CSV table of C-alpha atoms and ligand atoms in Angstrom, one decimal:
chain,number,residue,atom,x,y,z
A,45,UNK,CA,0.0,0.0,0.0
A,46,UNK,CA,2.4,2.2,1.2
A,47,UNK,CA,4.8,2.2,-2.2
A,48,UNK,CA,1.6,2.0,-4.4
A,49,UNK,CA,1.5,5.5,-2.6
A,50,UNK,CA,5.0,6.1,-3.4
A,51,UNK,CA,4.8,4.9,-7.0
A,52,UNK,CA,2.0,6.8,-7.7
A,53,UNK,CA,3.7,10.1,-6.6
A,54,UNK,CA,6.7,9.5,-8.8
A,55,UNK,CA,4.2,8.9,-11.6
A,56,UNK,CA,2.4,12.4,-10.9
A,57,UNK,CA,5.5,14.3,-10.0
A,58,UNK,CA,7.0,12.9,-13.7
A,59,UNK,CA,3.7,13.9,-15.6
A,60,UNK,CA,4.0,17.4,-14.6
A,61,UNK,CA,7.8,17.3,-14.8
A,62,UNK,CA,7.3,16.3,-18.5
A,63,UNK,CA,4.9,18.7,-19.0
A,64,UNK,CA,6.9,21.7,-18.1
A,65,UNK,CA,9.8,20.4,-20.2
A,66,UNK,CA,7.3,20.6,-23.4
A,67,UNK,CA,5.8,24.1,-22.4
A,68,UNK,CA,9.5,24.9,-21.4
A,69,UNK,CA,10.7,24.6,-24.8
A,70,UNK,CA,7.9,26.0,-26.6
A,71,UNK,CA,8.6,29.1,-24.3
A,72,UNK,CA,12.5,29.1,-25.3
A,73,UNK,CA,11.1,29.4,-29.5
A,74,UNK,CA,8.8,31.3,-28.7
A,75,UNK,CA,10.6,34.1,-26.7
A,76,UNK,CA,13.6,33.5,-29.0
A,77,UNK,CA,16.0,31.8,-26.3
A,78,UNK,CA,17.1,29.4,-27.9
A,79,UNK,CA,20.5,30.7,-28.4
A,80,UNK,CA,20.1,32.0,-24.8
A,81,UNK,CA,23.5,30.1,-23.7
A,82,UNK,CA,25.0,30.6,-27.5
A,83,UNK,CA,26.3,27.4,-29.4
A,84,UNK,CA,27.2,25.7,-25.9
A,85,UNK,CA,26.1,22.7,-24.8
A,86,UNK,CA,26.3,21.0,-22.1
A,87,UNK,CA,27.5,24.2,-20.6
A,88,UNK,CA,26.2,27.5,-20.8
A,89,UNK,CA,28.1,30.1,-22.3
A,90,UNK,CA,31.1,28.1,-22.3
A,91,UNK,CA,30.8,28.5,-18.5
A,92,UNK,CA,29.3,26.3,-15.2
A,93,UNK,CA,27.8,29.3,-14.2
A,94,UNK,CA,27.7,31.9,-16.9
A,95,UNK,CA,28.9,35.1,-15.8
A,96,UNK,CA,26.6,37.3,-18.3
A,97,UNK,CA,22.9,37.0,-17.4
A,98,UNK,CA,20.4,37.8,-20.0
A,99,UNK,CA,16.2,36.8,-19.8
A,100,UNK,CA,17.1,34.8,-23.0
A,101,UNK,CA,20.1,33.1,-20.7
A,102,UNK,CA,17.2,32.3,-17.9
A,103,UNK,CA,15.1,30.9,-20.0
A,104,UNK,CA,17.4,28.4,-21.9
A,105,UNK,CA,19.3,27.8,-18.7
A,106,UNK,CA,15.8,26.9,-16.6
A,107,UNK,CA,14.9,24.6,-19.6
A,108,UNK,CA,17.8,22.4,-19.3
A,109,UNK,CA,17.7,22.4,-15.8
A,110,UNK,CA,13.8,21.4,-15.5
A,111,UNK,CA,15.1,18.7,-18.3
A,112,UNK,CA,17.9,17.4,-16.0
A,113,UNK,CA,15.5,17.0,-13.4
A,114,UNK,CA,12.8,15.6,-15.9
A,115,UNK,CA,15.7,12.7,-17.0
A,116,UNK,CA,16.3,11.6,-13.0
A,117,UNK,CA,12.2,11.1,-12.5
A,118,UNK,CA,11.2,9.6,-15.8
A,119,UNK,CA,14.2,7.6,-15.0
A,120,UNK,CA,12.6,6.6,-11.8
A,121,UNK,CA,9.1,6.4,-13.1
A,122,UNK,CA,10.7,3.5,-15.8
A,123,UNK,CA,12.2,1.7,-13.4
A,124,UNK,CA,9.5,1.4,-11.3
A,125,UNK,CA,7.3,0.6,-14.2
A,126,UNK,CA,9.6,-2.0,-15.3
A,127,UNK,CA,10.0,-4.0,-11.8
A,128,UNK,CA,6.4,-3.8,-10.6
A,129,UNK,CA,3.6,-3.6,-13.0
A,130,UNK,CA,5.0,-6.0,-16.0
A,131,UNK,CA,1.5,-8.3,-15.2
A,132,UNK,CA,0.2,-5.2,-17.8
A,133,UNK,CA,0.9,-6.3,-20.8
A,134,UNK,CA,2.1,-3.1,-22.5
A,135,UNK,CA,4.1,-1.9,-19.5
A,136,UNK,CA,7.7,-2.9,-21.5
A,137,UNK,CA,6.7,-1.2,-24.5
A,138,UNK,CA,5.8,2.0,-22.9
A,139,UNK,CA,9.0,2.2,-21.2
A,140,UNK,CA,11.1,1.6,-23.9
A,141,UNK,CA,9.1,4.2,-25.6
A,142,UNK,CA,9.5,6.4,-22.7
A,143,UNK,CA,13.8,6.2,-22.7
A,144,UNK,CA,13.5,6.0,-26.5
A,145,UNK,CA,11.7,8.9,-27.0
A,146,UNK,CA,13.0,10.9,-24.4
A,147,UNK,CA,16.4,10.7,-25.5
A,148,UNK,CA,15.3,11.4,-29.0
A,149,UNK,CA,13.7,14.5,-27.7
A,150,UNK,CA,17.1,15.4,-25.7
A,151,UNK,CA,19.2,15.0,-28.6
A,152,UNK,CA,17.2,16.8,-30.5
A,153,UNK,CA,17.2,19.8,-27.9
A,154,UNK,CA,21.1,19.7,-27.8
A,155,UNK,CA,21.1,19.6,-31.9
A,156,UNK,CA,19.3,22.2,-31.9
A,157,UNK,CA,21.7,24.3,-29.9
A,158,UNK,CA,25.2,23.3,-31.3
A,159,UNK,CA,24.5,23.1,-34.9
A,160,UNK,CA,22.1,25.8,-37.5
A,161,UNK,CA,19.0,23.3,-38.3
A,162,UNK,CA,16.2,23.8,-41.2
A,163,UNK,CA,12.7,24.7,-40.0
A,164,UNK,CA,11.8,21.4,-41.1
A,165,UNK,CA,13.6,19.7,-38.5
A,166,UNK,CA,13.0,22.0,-35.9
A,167,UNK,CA,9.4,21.4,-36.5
A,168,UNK,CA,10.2,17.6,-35.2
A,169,UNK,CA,11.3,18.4,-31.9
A,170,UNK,CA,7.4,19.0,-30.5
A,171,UNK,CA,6.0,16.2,-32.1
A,172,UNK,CA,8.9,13.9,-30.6
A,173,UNK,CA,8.0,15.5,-27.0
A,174,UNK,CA,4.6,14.8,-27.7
A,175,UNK,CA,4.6,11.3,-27.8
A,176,UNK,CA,7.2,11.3,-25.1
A,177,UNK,CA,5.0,13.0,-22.9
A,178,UNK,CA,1.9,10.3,-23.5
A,179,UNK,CA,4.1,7.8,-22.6
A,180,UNK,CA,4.3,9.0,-19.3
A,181,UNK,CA,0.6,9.8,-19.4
A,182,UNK,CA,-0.1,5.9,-20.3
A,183,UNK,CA,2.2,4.9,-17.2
A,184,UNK,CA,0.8,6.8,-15.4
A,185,UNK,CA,-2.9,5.8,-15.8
A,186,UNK,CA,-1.6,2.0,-15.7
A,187,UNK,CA,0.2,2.9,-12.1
A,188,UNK,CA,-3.2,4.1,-11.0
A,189,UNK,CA,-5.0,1.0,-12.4
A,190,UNK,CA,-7.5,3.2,-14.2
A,191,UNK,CA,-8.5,0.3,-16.2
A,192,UNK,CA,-9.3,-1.9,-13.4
A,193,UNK,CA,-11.3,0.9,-11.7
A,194,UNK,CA,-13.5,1.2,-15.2
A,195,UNK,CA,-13.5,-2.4,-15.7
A,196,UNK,CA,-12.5,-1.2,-19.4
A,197,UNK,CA,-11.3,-5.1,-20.2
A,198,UNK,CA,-15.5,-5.0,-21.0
A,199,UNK,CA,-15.4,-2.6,-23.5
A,200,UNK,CA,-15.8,-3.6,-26.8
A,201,UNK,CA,-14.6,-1.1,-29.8
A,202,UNK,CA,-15.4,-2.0,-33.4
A,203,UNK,CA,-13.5,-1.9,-36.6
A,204,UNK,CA,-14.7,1.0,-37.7
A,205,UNK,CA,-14.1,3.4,-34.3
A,206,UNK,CA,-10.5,1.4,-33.7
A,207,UNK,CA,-9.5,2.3,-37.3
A,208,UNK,CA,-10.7,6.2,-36.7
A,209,UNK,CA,-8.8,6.2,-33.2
A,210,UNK,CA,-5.6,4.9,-35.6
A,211,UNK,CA,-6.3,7.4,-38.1
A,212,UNK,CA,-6.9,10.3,-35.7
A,213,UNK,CA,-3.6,9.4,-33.9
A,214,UNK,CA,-1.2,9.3,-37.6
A,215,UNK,CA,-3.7,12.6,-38.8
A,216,UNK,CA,-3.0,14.1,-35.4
A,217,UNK,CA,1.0,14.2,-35.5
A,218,UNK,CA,0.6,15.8,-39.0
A,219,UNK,CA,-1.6,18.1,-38.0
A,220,UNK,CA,0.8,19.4,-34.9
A,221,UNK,CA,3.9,18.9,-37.6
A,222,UNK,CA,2.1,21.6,-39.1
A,223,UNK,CA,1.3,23.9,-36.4
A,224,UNK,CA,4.8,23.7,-35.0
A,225,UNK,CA,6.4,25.0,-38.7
A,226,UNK,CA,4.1,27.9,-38.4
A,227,UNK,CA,6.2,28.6,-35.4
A,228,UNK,CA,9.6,28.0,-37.1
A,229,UNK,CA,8.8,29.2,-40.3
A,230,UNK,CA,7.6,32.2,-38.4
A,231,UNK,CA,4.5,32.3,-40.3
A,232,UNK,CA,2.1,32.6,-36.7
A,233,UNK,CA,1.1,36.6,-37.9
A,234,UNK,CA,1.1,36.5,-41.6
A,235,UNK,CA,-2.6,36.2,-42.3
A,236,UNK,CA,-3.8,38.6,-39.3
A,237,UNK,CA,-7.7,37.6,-39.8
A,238,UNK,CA,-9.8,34.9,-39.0
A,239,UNK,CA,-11.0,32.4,-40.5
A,240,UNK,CA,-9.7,33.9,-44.0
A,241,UNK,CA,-6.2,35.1,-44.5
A,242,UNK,CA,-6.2,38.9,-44.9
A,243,UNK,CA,-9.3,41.1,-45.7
A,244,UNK,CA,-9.4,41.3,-50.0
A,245,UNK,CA,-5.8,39.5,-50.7
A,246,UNK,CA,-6.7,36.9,-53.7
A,247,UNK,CA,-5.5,33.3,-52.6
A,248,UNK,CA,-2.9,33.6,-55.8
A,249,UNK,CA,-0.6,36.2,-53.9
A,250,UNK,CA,-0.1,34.0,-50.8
A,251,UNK,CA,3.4,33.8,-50.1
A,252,UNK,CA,4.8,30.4,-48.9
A,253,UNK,CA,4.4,31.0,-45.1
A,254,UNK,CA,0.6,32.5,-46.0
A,255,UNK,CA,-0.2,29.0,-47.5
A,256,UNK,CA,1.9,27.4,-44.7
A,257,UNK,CA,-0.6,29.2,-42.4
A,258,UNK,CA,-3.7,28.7,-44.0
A,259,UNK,CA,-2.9,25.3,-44.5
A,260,UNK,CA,-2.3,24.4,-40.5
A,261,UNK,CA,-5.8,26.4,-39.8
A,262,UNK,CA,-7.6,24.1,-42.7
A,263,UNK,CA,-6.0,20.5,-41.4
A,264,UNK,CA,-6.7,21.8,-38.0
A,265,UNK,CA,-10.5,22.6,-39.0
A,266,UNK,CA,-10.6,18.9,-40.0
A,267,UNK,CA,-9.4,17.7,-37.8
A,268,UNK,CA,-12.2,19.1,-35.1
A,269,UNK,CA,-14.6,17.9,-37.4
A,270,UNK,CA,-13.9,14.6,-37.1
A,271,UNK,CA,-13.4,14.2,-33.8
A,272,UNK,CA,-16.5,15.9,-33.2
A,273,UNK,CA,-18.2,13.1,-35.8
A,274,UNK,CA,-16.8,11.0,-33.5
A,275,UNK,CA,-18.5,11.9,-30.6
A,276,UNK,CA,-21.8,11.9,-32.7
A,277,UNK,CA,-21.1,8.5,-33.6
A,278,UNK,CA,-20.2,7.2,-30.0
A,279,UNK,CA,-22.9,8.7,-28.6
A,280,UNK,CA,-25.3,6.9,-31.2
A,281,UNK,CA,-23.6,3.6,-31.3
A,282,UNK,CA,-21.8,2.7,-28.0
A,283,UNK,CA,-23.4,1.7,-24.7
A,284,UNK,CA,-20.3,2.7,-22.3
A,285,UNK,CA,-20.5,6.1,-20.1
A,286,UNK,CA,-16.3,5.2,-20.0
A,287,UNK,CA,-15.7,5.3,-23.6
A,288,UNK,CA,-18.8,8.6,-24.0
A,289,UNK,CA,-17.5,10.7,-21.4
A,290,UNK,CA,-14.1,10.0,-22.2
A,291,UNK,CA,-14.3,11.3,-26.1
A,292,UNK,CA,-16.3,14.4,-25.1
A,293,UNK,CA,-13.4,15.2,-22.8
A,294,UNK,CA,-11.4,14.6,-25.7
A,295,UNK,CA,-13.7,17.0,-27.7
A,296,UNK,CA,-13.7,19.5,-25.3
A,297,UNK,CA,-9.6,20.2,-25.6
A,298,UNK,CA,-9.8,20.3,-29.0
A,299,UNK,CA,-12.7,22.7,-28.7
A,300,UNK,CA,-10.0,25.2,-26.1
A,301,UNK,CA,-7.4,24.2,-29.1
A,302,UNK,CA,-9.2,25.7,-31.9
A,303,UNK,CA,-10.2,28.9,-30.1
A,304,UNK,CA,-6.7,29.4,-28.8
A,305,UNK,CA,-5.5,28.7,-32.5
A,306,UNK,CA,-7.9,31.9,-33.4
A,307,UNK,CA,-6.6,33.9,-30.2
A,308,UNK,CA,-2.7,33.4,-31.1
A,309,UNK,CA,-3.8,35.1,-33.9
A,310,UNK,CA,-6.1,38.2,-32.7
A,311,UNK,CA,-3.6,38.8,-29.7
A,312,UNK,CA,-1.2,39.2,-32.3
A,313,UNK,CA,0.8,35.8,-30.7
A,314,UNK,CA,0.7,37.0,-27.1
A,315,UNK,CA,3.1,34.2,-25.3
A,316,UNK,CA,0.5,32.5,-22.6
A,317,UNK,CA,-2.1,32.1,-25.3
A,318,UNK,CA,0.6,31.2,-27.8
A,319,UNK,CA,2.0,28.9,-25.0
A,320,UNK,CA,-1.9,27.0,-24.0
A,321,UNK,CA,-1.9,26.4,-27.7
A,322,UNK,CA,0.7,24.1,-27.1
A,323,UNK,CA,-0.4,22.6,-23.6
A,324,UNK,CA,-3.8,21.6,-25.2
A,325,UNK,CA,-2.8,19.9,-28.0
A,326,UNK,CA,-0.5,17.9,-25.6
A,327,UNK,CA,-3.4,17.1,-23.2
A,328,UNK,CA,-5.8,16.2,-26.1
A,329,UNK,CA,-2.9,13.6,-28.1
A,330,UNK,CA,-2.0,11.9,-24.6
A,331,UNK,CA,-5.6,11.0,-24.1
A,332,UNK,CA,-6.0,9.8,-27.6
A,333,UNK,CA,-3.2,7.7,-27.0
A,334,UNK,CA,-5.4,6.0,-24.4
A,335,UNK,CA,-7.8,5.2,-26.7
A,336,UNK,CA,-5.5,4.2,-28.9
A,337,UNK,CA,-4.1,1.8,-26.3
A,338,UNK,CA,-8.1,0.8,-25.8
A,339,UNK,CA,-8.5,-0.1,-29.5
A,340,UNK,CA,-5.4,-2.0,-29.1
A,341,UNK,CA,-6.2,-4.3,-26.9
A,342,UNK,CA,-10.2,-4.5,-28.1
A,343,UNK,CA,-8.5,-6.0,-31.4
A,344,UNK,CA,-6.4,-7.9,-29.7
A,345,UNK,CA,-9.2,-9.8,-27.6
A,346,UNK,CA,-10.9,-9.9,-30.7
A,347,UNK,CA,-8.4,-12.0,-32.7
A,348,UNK,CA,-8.0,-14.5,-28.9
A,349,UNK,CA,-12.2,-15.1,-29.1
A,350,UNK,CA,-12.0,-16.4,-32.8
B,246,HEM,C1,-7.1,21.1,-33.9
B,246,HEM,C2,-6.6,22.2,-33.9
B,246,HEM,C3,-5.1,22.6,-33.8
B,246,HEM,C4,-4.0,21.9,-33.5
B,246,HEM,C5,-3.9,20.4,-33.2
B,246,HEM,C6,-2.9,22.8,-33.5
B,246,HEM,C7,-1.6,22.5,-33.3
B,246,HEM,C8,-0.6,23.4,-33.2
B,246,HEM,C9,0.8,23.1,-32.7
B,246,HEM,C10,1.3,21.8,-32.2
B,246,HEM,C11,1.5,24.3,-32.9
B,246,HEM,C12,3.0,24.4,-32.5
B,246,HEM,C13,3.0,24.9,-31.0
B,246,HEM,C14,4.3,25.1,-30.6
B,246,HEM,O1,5.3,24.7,-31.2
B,246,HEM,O2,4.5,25.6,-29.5
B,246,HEM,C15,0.6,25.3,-33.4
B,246,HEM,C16,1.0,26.6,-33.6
B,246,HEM,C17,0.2,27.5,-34.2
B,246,HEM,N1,-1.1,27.4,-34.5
B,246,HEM,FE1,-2.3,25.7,-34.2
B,246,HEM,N2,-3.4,24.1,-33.9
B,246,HEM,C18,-4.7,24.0,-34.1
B,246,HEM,C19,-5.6,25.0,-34.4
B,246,HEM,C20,-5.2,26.2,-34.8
B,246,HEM,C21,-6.1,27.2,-35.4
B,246,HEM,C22,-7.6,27.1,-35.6
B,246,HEM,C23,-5.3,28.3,-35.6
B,246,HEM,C24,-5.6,29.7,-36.2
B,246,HEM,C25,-6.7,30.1,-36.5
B,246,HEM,C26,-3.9,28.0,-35.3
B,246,HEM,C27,-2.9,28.8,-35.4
B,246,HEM,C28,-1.6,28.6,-34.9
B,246,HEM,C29,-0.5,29.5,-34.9
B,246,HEM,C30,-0.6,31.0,-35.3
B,246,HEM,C31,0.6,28.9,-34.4
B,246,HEM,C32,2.0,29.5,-34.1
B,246,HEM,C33,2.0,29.9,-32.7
B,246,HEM,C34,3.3,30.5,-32.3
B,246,HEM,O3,3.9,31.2,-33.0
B,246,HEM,O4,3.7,30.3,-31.1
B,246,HEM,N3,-3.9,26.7,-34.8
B,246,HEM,N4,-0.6,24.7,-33.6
């Protein structure tokens, strides 16, 4: 009892950890700090403790410290995953994900830093810290046995939902891919209305970033619309309150995500809204995740019974 306590402490303490790692470097772009400690890495500056302090400096230097920090508890959180709930079946997967992805993620920070990258590849950083960020999520919910207290081994998803919850995962990540090279393309203010690009410009004198822009706000349209659809279809074909309540939860964020989309844009990119754009999207592809993980196992069952 008493280290089910513990373990689910290290489990909440990571989660969070993780999440300020992801909002953390969204805040270094964002704010321009990514060259806050110049082309130095590990150290900042060149120095242990850099002798000329600038917000840019604090910024960078807080991120690497809140991802050293992030590295000893995820570190934890594996090995605890890893020694004491293996009787669930994906435990070992996640983990591996969790360290894989992690140091994917790092690597990619530390890149960033030490050598000039395309837009492109910057644009693969969030993504990457997305999915390491659901990994935790998914150990997390498995440490606190939230399938066991929903009894969700009796909830049976069809073909058709499991292959939309696939779908919606792979449509997701291409989505965000395309949100985060608004950011690095620095295309976030060049259409300054909403939902249309600029008052009486003719779609054939959009410039690249214009169309990059246009084109994030036009996936990211359909994508609420089908996870909306979704929800109309749950509502009308499944019996579970878990899998109902879940999915409007899930409709909900995405709901906050689209209107924050719209307010990056008519605060001209103020940094909290530009920053909740980000912490939504993370929230919303973590739980998909789990119903990913659902459909997983509901196919799975599915191919045992026949
Ligand atoms: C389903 C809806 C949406 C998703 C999944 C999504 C996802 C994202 C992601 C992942 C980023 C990068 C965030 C970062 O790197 O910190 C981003 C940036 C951005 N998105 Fe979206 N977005 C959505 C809707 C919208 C809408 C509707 C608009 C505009 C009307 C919009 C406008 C922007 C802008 C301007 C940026 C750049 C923000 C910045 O410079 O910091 N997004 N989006």
């Amino acid at each position: 009892m008493k280290n089910q306590i513990l373990h689910k402490i290290i489990a909440i303490v990571s989660l969070f950890t993780m999440l300020f790692v992801l909002i953390g470097g969204a805040l270094v772009t964002k704010t321009g700090s990514g060259l806050g400690c110049g082309r130095s890495w590990p150290l900042c500056d060149g120095q242990l403790i850099p002798s000329n302090i600038t917000p840019e400096l604090i910024i960078e230097l807080s991120h690497r410290l809140v991802t050293g920090v992030a590295i000893i508890i995820v570190g934890i959180l594996a090995i605890v995953a890893w020694r004491h709930y293996q009787h669930v079946k994906e435990t070992k997967f996640l983990v591996i994900m969790t360290i894989l992805f992690f140091i994917i993620q790092s690597l990619l920070g530390a890149g960033a830093v030490l050598i000039e990258q395309t837009s492109l590849i910057k644009a693969l950083h969030f993504g990457v810290s997305l999915i390491s960020f659901a990994t935790v999520f998914l150990l997390t919910l498995i440490i606190f046995n939230i399938d066991k207290h929903f009894n969700t081994d009796q909830i049976n998803i069809t073909k058709t939902l499991r292959t939309n919850f696939y779908g919606l995962f792979v449509y997701t990540l291409i989505v965000v891919y395309s949100g985060a090279l608004v950011r690095h393309k620095s295309a976030s203010l060049v259409c300054l209305e909403w939902p249309h690009c600029n008052e009486g410009q003719a779609i054939s004198t959009f410039s690249v970033e214009q169309w990059i822009q246009m084109g994030h706000r036009l996936m990211a349209g359909l994508l609420f619309i089908w996870v909306v659809g979704l929800l109309i279809y749950l509502f009308k074909n499944y019996k579970s309150n878990f899998l109902k309540q879940g999915w409007f939860l899930a409709t909900v964020l995405i709901t906050i995500q689209v209107v924050l989309g719209a307010l990056v844009i008519f605060t001209l990119r103020n940094v909290n809204i530009a920053l909740m754009h980000a912490l939504f999207i993370s929230l919303f592809f973590a739980l998909l995740c789990y119903f990913v993980l659902l459909a997983y196992r509901s196919n799975n069952k599915n191919n045992n019974e026949q």
